[in-house]
Amino acid sequence: METLKKYLGVILLLLGVLCLVIYKLALPVNALLICSMVLEVGGILAFVFINKALK
């Protein structure tokens, strides 16, 4: 569980990138851009705060 918690920020960033790829290739809907933005910002914040707390 700790290793999953450690990589939560990276997983969120990859999901955000996946939303952007889906937006670009298949379904140009603004909801995907908003979802991607939320995932990217959440992933960056999770990465910073979780790694700061683990050290």
Backbone as CSV, one residue per row, in Angstrom:
resi,resn,N_x,N_y,N_z,CA_x,CA_y,CA_z,C_x,C_y,C_z
1,MET,0.819,-1.193,0.000,0.000,0.000,0.000,0.868,1.265,0.000
2,GLU,1.997,1.191,0.696,2.892,2.348,0.738,3.476,2.656,-0.647
3,THR,3.783,1.607,-1.421,4.351,1.860,-2.741,3.315,2.482,-3.671
4,LEU,2.050,2.067,-3.540,0.989,2.680,-4.338,0.802,4.136,-3.934
5,LYS,0.866,4.394,-2.640,0.742,5.760,-2.143,1.906,6.622,-2.644
6,LYS,3.076,6.022,-2.732,4.266,6.733,-3.184,4.133,7.173,-4.639
7,TYR,3.474,6.354,-5.471,3.354,6.644,-6.891,2.001,7.222,-7.294
8,LEU,1.204,7.661,-6.341,-0.119,8.199,-6.644,-0.034,9.440,-7.538
9,GLY,0.905,10.329,-7.284,1.049,11.529,-8.102,1.384,11.212,-9.544
10,VAL,2.256,10.264,-9.754,2.644,9.877,-11.104,1.471,9.225,-11.831
11,ILE,0.707,8.407,-11.117,-0.458,7.765,-11.722,-1.475,8.810,-12.156
12,LEU,-1.710,9.816,-11.320,-2.644,10.880,-11.679,-2.154,11.674,-12.887
13,LEU,-0.858,11.923,-12.954,-0.299,12.621,-14.115,-0.491,11.813,-15.400
14,LEU,-0.262,10.516,-15.324,-0.447,9.669,-16.508,-1.910,9.609,-16.934
15,LEU,-2.829,9.600,-15.981,-4.251,9.638,-16.329,-4.622,10.963,-16.993
16,GLY,-4.011,12.051,-16.543,-4.234,13.343,-17.187,-3.728,13.363,-18.617
17,VAL,-2.573,12.771,-18.836,-2.027,12.681,-20.191,-2.917,11.802,-21.070
18,LEU,-3.437,10.729,-20.502,-4.351,9.863,-21.246,-5.612,10.628,-21.666
19,CYS,-6.124,11.470,-20.787,-7.285,12.300,-21.148,-6.950,13.232,-22.310
20,LEU,-5.752,13.791,-22.308,-5.356,14.673,-23.404,-5.219,13.914,-24.721
21,VAL,-4.707,12.696,-24.665,-4.580,11.878,-25.875,-5.955,11.523,-26.419
22,ILE,-6.866,11.153,-25.540,-8.230,10.839,-25.980,-8.875,12.073,-26.593
23,TYR,-8.650,13.239,-25.979,-9.199,14.485,-26.522,-8.665,14.748,-27.930
24,LYS,-7.380,14.560,-28.098,-6.753,14.873,-29.380,-7.138,13.885,-30.485
25,LEU,-7.195,12.612,-30.168,-7.382,11.596,-31.202,-8.831,11.209,-31.454
26,ALA,-9.661,11.207,-30.424,-10.968,10.591,-30.601,-12.146,11.521,-30.333
27,LEU,-12.125,12.233,-29.225,-13.334,12.888,-28.757,-13.027,14.313,-28.292
28,PRO,-13.118,15.299,-29.156,-12.801,16.674,-28.744,-13.944,17.323,-27.957
29,VAL,-13.989,17.028,-26.670,-14.999,17.580,-25.772,-14.275,18.348,-24.673
30,ASN,-14.797,19.512,-24.319,-14.134,20.336,-23.319,-14.078,19.686,-21.948
31,ALA,-14.979,18.769,-21.663,-14.959,18.084,-20.370,-13.668,17.289,-20.193
32,LEU,-13.138,16.757,-21.275,-11.865,16.032,-21.183,-10.709,16.978,-20.848
33,LEU,-10.751,18.185,-21.355,-9.710,19.154,-21.024,-9.770,19.541,-19.548
34,ILE,-10.978,19.717,-19.041,-11.143,20.064,-17.630,-10.694,18.905,-16.747
35,CYS,-11.084,17.705,-17.115,-10.670,16.509,-16.374,-9.152,16.368,-16.383
36,SER,-8.559,16.610,-17.521,-7.111,16.524,-17.642,-6.417,17.567,-16.763
37,MET,-6.950,18.768,-16.755,-6.358,19.826,-15.932,-6.427,19.466,-14.454
38,VAL,-7.565,18.961,-14.008,-7.729,18.596,-12.605,-6.784,17.453,-12.234
39,LEU,-6.662,16.467,-13.109,-5.766,15.344,-12.837,-4.304,15.778,-12.817
40,GLU,-3.918,16.648,-13.740,-2.532,17.108,-13.793,-2.164,17.913,-12.540
41,VAL,-3.011,18.857,-12.174,-2.732,19.678,-10.991,-2.775,18.818,-9.731
42,GLY,-3.769,17.934,-9.644,-3.840,17.032,-8.498,-2.648,16.102,-8.415
43,GLY,-2.179,15.637,-9.562,-1.010,14.759,-9.586,0.254,15.464,-9.137
44,ILE,0.421,16.687,-9.583,1.606,17.450,-9.161,1.562,17.723,-7.669
45,LEU,0.406,18.148,-7.172,0.286,18.423,-5.740,0.458,17.152,-4.910
46,ALA,-0.134,16.058,-5.355,0.021,14.794,-4.630,1.474,14.349,-4.618
47,PHE,2.141,14.480,-5.746,3.552,14.086,-5.822,4.394,14.896,-4.842
48,VAL,4.177,16.184,-4.817,4.977,17.044,-3.938,4.682,16.766,-2.475
49,PHE,3.402,16.749,-2.097,3.059,16.605,-0.690,3.340,15.198,-0.147
50,ILE,3.073,14.177,-0.932,3.322,12.818,-0.462,4.817,12.555,-0.319
51,ASN,5.599,12.985,-1.293,7.047,12.759,-1.201,7.674,13.619,-0.126
52,LYS,7.098,14.778,0.143,7.595,15.618,1.227,7.273,14.970,2.575
53,ALA,6.105,14.350,2.693,5.700,13.719,3.939,6.488,12.429,4.197
54,LEU,6.904,11.740,3.144,7.618,10.485,3.323,9.083,10.684,3.695
55,LYS,9.601,11.870,3.469,11.025,12.101,3.801,11.211,12.612,5.195
